[in-house]
Amino acid sequence: MRELFVTRPSLPPLEEYKKELESVWESGIVTNCGPKHELLEKILKERTGSSCVKLFSSGHAALECALSLIKDDDAEGEVITTPFTFASTVNAIERCGLKPVFCEIDKKSLTIDPSEIEEKITGHTKAIMPVHVYGNLCDHKKIAKIAKAHGLYVIYDAAHAFAEKAGAKDVATLGDISAFSFHATKTFGCAEGGAIFINCKNASKLGEKASNLRNFGLKDGESIYAGGNGKMSELSAALGLCNLRHIDEYIAKREAVAAVYGEKLSGSDIKPASFDGNGLTRRNHTYFPVIFKSERALKKAFKSLEENRIHARRYFYPCVHEMKYYREKYGEISLPVAERVSKRILCLPLSADMTAEEASFVCKILLG
Ligand code: T4K
């Protein structure tokens, strides 16, 4: 059996990518919002029905920009978020000079628990930043109600959720802004890349500011904001254009692998995380998280997998509030649901090129 990784990038046929690159070579325009970049933004806007789409060099850069858009001069601005996520979510808040306020998660969806949000709101709260973790939808209806009642922005970290649907709507249209990752490890990737989808009332104004911010804050030759460089290159945009043509095929292949896992693990003590809440009508199968009875059982299984060159990942352990930087800055915070889940959850290998035999083999090792 070959070595298996938590995921592998989905790539188009090399010939297709080469063809996409021909015009880049001819024009010599390789970055700074060239034609491939503009086309990918246009297609993504149409595909999702969003008011405004802006591409970025990474999902993290997209998140930082989204936060910069809603930030004003209040140095004490706070953002309510989940501790059960990749560090990028919370680092983006911190790096924008805002204070992350950690909120407990719901034990079924593993996303922010809306019933705990209101008690975290203070006069300094600017936004709620939930995460559709593993592509599992947040309780967006309850979150929207709370945000409206308190006049807060909702910025979704939708890094894991590209191409998913909430009812009939594209997940990108939830909240005021949704930020996605197009990293190599995602179901839809540009090698490195990301995007924000803006859907609030002032979308075109915020979109214009986002364009300035990702390009050194420049407008008419001078910096009107202290912007950085968050631009996606033409090489990444070209890869995105190719991958977008294959997205349904990538998802179908991942779904077939996930079905084998589901079947083989059924009735065992290793429970696949639940994805059936909050109106999720289309999944993208970016991750296959399973929950063990105890951390001890997880560690034992992890060791057996490693001995067989199967590299599962402890996404997301530890919780972000337990990480050194946040522990030292904000002290001990107790979020028992998130902490308990984080200790017992493991992401199994899942990629479009995996076979049913490989998924069965992973389960054989897991089940001892
Ligand atoms: N918000 C959330 C909730 C996120 O999860 C993330 C990123 C972000 C925001 C920020 O988005 P980006 O700025 O990254 O676009 C990975 C990814 O780098 C990261 O995108 C992802 N989430 C995070 C959960 O996982 P690592 O350090 O675990 O990845 P790495 O390099 O160990 O890759 C995992 C496996 O994938 C490797 O063992 C082999 C395979 N792989 C990886 C790469 C890069 C390949 O086969 N080919 C490749 O090119 O962070």
XYZ file of C-alpha atoms and ligand atoms in Angstrom:
418
model
C 0.000 0.000 0.000
C 1.386 3.466 -0.885
C 2.002 6.145 1.748
C -1.210 8.067 2.488
C -1.430 11.711 3.553
C -4.279 13.592 5.189
C -4.911 14.974 1.730
C -3.353 15.463 -1.706
C -3.961 18.374 -4.069
C -6.512 17.856 -6.827
C -4.796 18.879 -10.056
C -6.091 19.154 -13.637
C -4.363 17.246 -16.494
C -0.977 18.937 -16.995
C -1.781 19.589 -20.678
C -4.862 21.560 -19.676
C -2.855 23.755 -17.309
C -0.126 24.267 -19.945
C -2.771 25.414 -22.403
C -4.201 27.830 -19.844
C -0.714 29.252 -19.367
C -0.021 29.900 -23.070
C -1.612 33.360 -23.025
C 0.250 34.230 -19.825
C 3.545 33.444 -21.554
C 2.479 35.402 -24.639
C 1.449 38.530 -22.713
C 4.171 38.443 -20.079
C 1.583 39.503 -17.496
C 2.214 37.135 -14.594
C 0.644 39.009 -11.688
C -0.966 42.288 -10.473
C -4.583 41.431 -11.321
C -4.090 40.309 -14.924
C -6.689 38.707 -17.226
C -6.734 35.243 -15.549
C -7.250 36.888 -12.163
C -10.081 39.045 -13.491
C -11.749 36.074 -15.192
C -11.575 33.891 -12.079
C -13.128 36.674 -9.973
C -15.911 37.084 -12.544
C -16.677 33.350 -12.711
C -16.690 33.007 -8.922
C -19.043 35.981 -8.583
C -21.478 34.494 -11.112
C -21.200 30.975 -9.731
C -22.013 32.000 -6.158
C -24.417 34.873 -6.834
C -22.277 37.149 -4.627
C -22.319 40.947 -4.781
C -18.526 41.220 -4.865
C -15.543 38.815 -5.011
C -11.882 39.666 -4.404
C -9.055 37.161 -4.813
C -6.057 36.983 -2.476
C -2.662 35.310 -2.265
C -3.896 33.032 0.558
C -6.927 32.272 2.684
C -5.165 33.933 5.599
C -4.590 37.156 3.625
C -8.300 37.079 2.710
C -9.266 36.797 6.397
C -6.996 39.671 7.436
C -8.431 41.853 4.691
C -12.019 41.000 5.683
C -11.269 42.101 9.252
C -9.501 45.290 8.090
C -12.623 46.181 6.122
C -14.867 46.250 9.188
C -12.336 47.660 11.640
C -12.541 51.272 12.703
C -10.241 53.235 14.983
C -11.494 51.627 18.207
C -8.285 50.132 19.551
C -10.288 47.822 21.805
C -12.344 46.196 19.072
C -13.331 42.618 19.865
C -14.249 39.722 17.604
C -16.164 36.704 18.919
C -14.840 33.480 17.426
C -14.394 29.761 17.919
C -11.368 28.141 19.552
C -11.887 24.962 17.486
C -10.164 25.991 14.274
C -6.806 26.361 12.564
C -4.636 29.045 14.207
C -5.030 31.235 11.106
C -8.577 32.278 12.124
C -7.538 33.712 15.468
C -4.123 34.934 14.321
C -5.887 37.063 11.698
C -7.945 38.771 14.443
C -4.879 39.343 16.595
C -2.740 40.592 13.684
C -5.425 43.152 12.813
C -5.065 44.626 16.312
C -8.402 43.219 17.453
C -9.064 41.045 20.501
C -10.296 37.481 19.960
C -13.084 36.497 22.348
C -13.379 32.719 22.432
C -16.840 31.184 22.459
C -17.837 27.568 23.156
C -18.784 25.221 20.291
C -21.849 23.104 19.634
C -21.064 19.432 20.256
C -22.827 18.203 17.125
C -21.765 20.637 14.378
C -18.473 21.539 16.167
C -19.065 25.146 15.041
C -19.638 28.150 17.326
C -22.550 27.658 19.749
C -24.984 30.525 19.044
C -26.572 30.190 22.500
C -23.246 31.307 24.037
C -22.567 34.262 21.736
C -24.759 36.946 23.305
C -23.138 36.781 26.732
C -19.759 37.553 25.071
C -20.987 40.755 23.419
C -19.646 43.999 24.943
C -19.616 47.638 23.861
C -16.351 46.886 22.022
C -17.600 43.940 19.944
C -17.191 44.599 16.231
C -17.922 41.266 14.640
C -18.666 37.589 15.008
C -16.259 35.354 13.128
C -17.580 31.767 13.050
C -15.868 28.956 11.119
C -17.628 26.369 8.940
C -15.187 23.865 10.375
C -14.441 20.893 8.055
C -17.158 22.343 5.813
C -19.809 21.804 8.487
C -22.275 24.705 8.351
C -22.601 27.084 11.271
C -26.068 27.857 12.593
C -26.141 30.839 10.238
C -29.791 31.724 10.847
C -29.344 32.172 14.610
C -26.018 33.952 14.096
C -27.626 36.404 11.626
C -30.396 37.199 14.152
C -27.933 37.902 16.953
C -25.721 40.059 14.698
C -28.705 42.065 13.492
C -29.998 42.662 17.029
C -26.602 44.010 18.136
C -25.485 45.736 14.924
C -22.466 43.455 14.400
C -20.757 42.250 11.247
C -20.595 38.507 10.539
C -17.422 37.366 8.828
C -17.379 33.649 8.088
C -14.101 31.810 7.976
C -15.265 29.562 5.150
C -11.760 28.216 4.415
C -13.099 24.637 4.297
C -16.447 25.233 2.626
C -15.952 26.062 -1.061
C -18.764 24.876 -3.389
C -21.065 23.966 -0.517
C -24.729 24.885 -0.308
C -26.936 26.110 2.538
C -30.409 25.224 1.299
C -30.445 26.612 -2.249
C -27.848 29.314 -1.494
C -24.130 29.122 -2.066
C -22.342 29.131 1.299
C -20.260 32.089 0.051
C -23.333 34.318 0.314
C -23.783 33.777 4.076
C -22.916 36.627 6.425
C -21.526 40.020 5.443
C -18.223 38.583 4.237
C -17.069 34.989 3.740
C -13.359 34.215 3.419
C -12.189 31.066 1.615
C -8.877 29.255 1.294
C -7.771 27.980 -2.113
C -4.687 26.270 -0.642
C -3.347 23.078 -2.220
C -4.915 21.010 0.569
C -8.464 22.175 -0.188
C -11.007 20.548 -2.520
C -10.687 23.576 -4.796
C -7.151 24.931 -4.914
C -4.918 27.447 -6.683
C -1.720 26.066 -5.016
C -1.877 29.132 -2.743
C -4.827 31.474 -2.783
C -8.009 32.682 -1.197
C -10.941 35.003 -1.702
C -13.478 37.117 0.070
C -17.122 37.145 -0.987
C -18.845 40.329 0.164
C -22.608 40.375 0.443
C -23.518 43.233 2.796
C -25.275 46.428 1.691
C -22.080 48.419 1.104
C -20.431 45.537 -0.807
C -19.068 47.555 -3.720
C -17.530 50.184 -1.416
C -15.909 47.488 0.739
C -14.803 45.685 -2.431
C -13.015 48.793 -3.642
C -11.270 49.133 -0.283
C -10.289 45.442 -0.428
C -8.730 45.998 -3.876
C -6.666 48.867 -2.454
C -5.687 46.980 0.692
C -4.345 43.951 -1.215
C -2.212 46.281 -3.369
C -0.273 48.335 -0.781
C -3.316 50.558 -0.133
C -2.606 52.265 -3.451
C -5.088 54.464 -5.265
C -4.067 56.817 -8.054
C -0.405 56.349 -7.222
C -0.519 56.989 -3.481
C -1.256 54.853 -0.437
C -4.603 55.782 1.024
C -4.342 52.883 3.523
C -1.305 51.115 4.998
C -2.034 48.125 2.755
C 0.209 45.138 2.128
C 0.644 42.774 -0.790
C -2.144 40.189 -0.938
C -2.439 39.704 -4.690
C -2.973 36.333 -6.360
C -0.614 35.646 -9.278
C -1.730 34.737 -12.806
C -0.170 31.267 -12.372
C -2.418 30.556 -9.387
C -5.482 32.079 -11.069
C -4.847 29.915 -14.162
C -4.694 26.813 -11.957
C -7.946 27.934 -10.327
C -9.645 28.309 -13.720
C -8.644 24.744 -14.642
C -9.593 23.271 -11.261
C -12.973 24.948 -11.338
C -13.838 22.975 -14.501
C -13.194 19.747 -12.545
C -14.695 20.652 -9.168
C -17.757 18.389 -9.448
C -15.556 15.449 -10.432
C -13.167 16.116 -7.483
C -16.063 16.245 -5.033
C -17.680 13.068 -6.430
C -14.386 11.157 -6.058
C -13.907 12.354 -2.489
C -17.508 11.470 -1.700
C -16.928 7.901 -2.908
C -13.937 7.524 -0.550
C -15.952 9.029 2.317
C -18.742 6.515 1.632
C -16.293 3.614 2.092
C -15.123 5.076 5.414
C -18.727 5.544 6.525
C -19.650 1.996 5.679
C -16.575 0.308 7.177
C -16.661 2.304 10.421
C -20.389 1.954 10.920
C -21.274 0.330 14.257
C -17.732 0.802 15.620
C -16.523 3.050 18.445
C -14.975 5.406 15.875
C -17.714 7.841 14.890
C -17.566 10.022 11.770
C -18.404 13.641 12.658
C -21.966 14.616 11.828
C -22.627 16.887 8.826
C -26.412 16.867 8.752
C -27.331 20.092 10.550
C -28.024 23.752 9.815
C -29.347 23.228 6.295
C -26.190 21.926 4.600
C -27.495 20.579 1.282
C -24.208 20.062 -0.544
C -20.916 18.962 1.007
C -17.471 19.230 -0.539
C -15.791 16.408 1.456
C -12.613 18.339 2.158
C -12.035 16.475 5.440
C -13.104 13.175 7.006
C -13.003 13.768 10.779
C -13.689 10.876 13.148
C -14.279 11.058 16.885
C -12.806 8.495 19.288
C -14.184 7.467 22.690
C -11.061 8.774 24.419
C -7.764 10.484 23.650
C -6.042 7.255 24.616
C -7.949 5.350 21.907
C -7.074 8.079 19.394
C -3.362 7.947 20.233
C -3.305 4.150 19.892
C -5.009 4.301 16.474
C -2.778 7.187 15.336
C 0.329 5.142 16.183
C -0.925 2.096 14.239
C -1.727 4.298 11.235
C 1.740 5.880 11.324
C 3.359 2.417 11.479
C 1.553 1.707 8.208
C 2.637 5.018 6.601
C -0.862 6.450 6.923
C -0.609 10.082 7.995
C -3.854 11.169 9.626
C -3.839 14.632 11.262
C -5.023 15.961 14.605
C -6.894 18.888 13.093
C -7.597 20.791 15.385
C -5.589 19.984 18.507
C -4.964 21.808 20.740
C -7.721 24.410 20.648
C -6.404 27.856 19.782
C -7.076 29.315 23.273
C -4.797 26.577 24.676
C -1.901 27.499 22.357
C 1.162 29.166 23.920
C 0.681 32.672 22.485
C -2.990 32.919 23.492
C -2.513 31.200 26.880
C 0.227 33.653 27.777
C -1.653 36.702 26.517
C -5.198 35.962 27.692
C -4.619 33.482 30.549
C -6.426 30.216 31.231
C -9.831 30.028 29.559
C -12.086 27.032 30.075
C -14.130 25.818 27.084
C -14.872 22.199 28.011
C -16.852 21.139 24.922
C -14.223 22.403 22.479
C -11.361 20.988 24.566
C -12.965 17.552 24.871
C -13.676 17.304 21.127
C -10.243 18.586 20.182
C -8.551 15.777 22.180
C -10.583 13.019 20.514
C -10.877 14.033 16.858
C -8.703 12.878 13.969
C -8.865 13.638 10.231
C -8.396 10.536 8.090
C -6.696 10.670 4.679
C -9.093 11.896 2.016
C -8.268 12.951 -1.520
C -9.734 12.568 -5.001
C -7.005 10.109 -6.032
C -7.610 7.661 -3.152
C -9.096 4.275 -4.000
C -11.806 2.299 -2.192
C -9.141 -0.321 -1.362
C -6.975 2.305 0.294
C -9.895 3.606 2.380
C -10.742 0.019 3.388
C -7.126 -0.565 4.399
C -7.156 2.568 6.594
C -10.291 1.238 8.332
C -8.737 -2.217 8.773
C -5.800 -0.645 10.627
C -8.097 1.651 12.625
C -10.344 -1.168 13.748
C -7.318 -3.288 14.730
N -8.902 29.250 8.250
C -8.962 27.927 8.448
C -10.101 27.377 9.244
C -7.985 27.081 7.900
O -8.046 25.750 8.100
C -6.949 27.652 7.128
C -5.922 26.798 6.553
C -6.943 29.046 6.921
C -7.940 29.819 7.514
C -5.880 29.755 6.145
O -5.934 29.421 4.757
P -4.551 29.442 3.878
O -3.862 30.742 4.183
O -3.725 28.245 4.227
O -5.061 29.412 2.451
C -2.676 22.948 6.226
C -2.835 24.046 5.181
O -1.601 24.671 4.878
C -3.832 25.092 5.553
O -4.280 25.681 4.331
C -5.045 24.520 6.274
N -5.960 25.520 6.710
C -4.607 23.669 7.449
C -5.779 23.067 8.183
O -3.805 22.617 6.963
P -0.559 21.976 7.393
O 0.646 22.636 7.952
O -1.224 20.927 8.181
O -0.277 21.404 5.904
P 0.841 20.432 5.363
O 1.801 21.190 4.518
O 1.396 19.628 6.472
O -0.022 19.525 4.379
C -0.837 18.449 4.813
C -0.617 17.285 3.875
O -1.066 17.616 2.577
C 0.833 16.873 3.712
O 1.173 15.921 4.662
C 0.894 16.319 2.311
C -0.230 17.022 1.599
N 0.267 18.062 0.688
C 0.478 19.344 1.167
C 0.930 20.328 0.301
C 1.181 21.723 0.800
C 0.517 17.744 -0.617
O 0.338 16.587 -1.014
N 0.969 18.702 -1.466
C 1.184 19.997 -1.066
O 1.590 20.856 -1.876
O -1.590 23.158 7.060
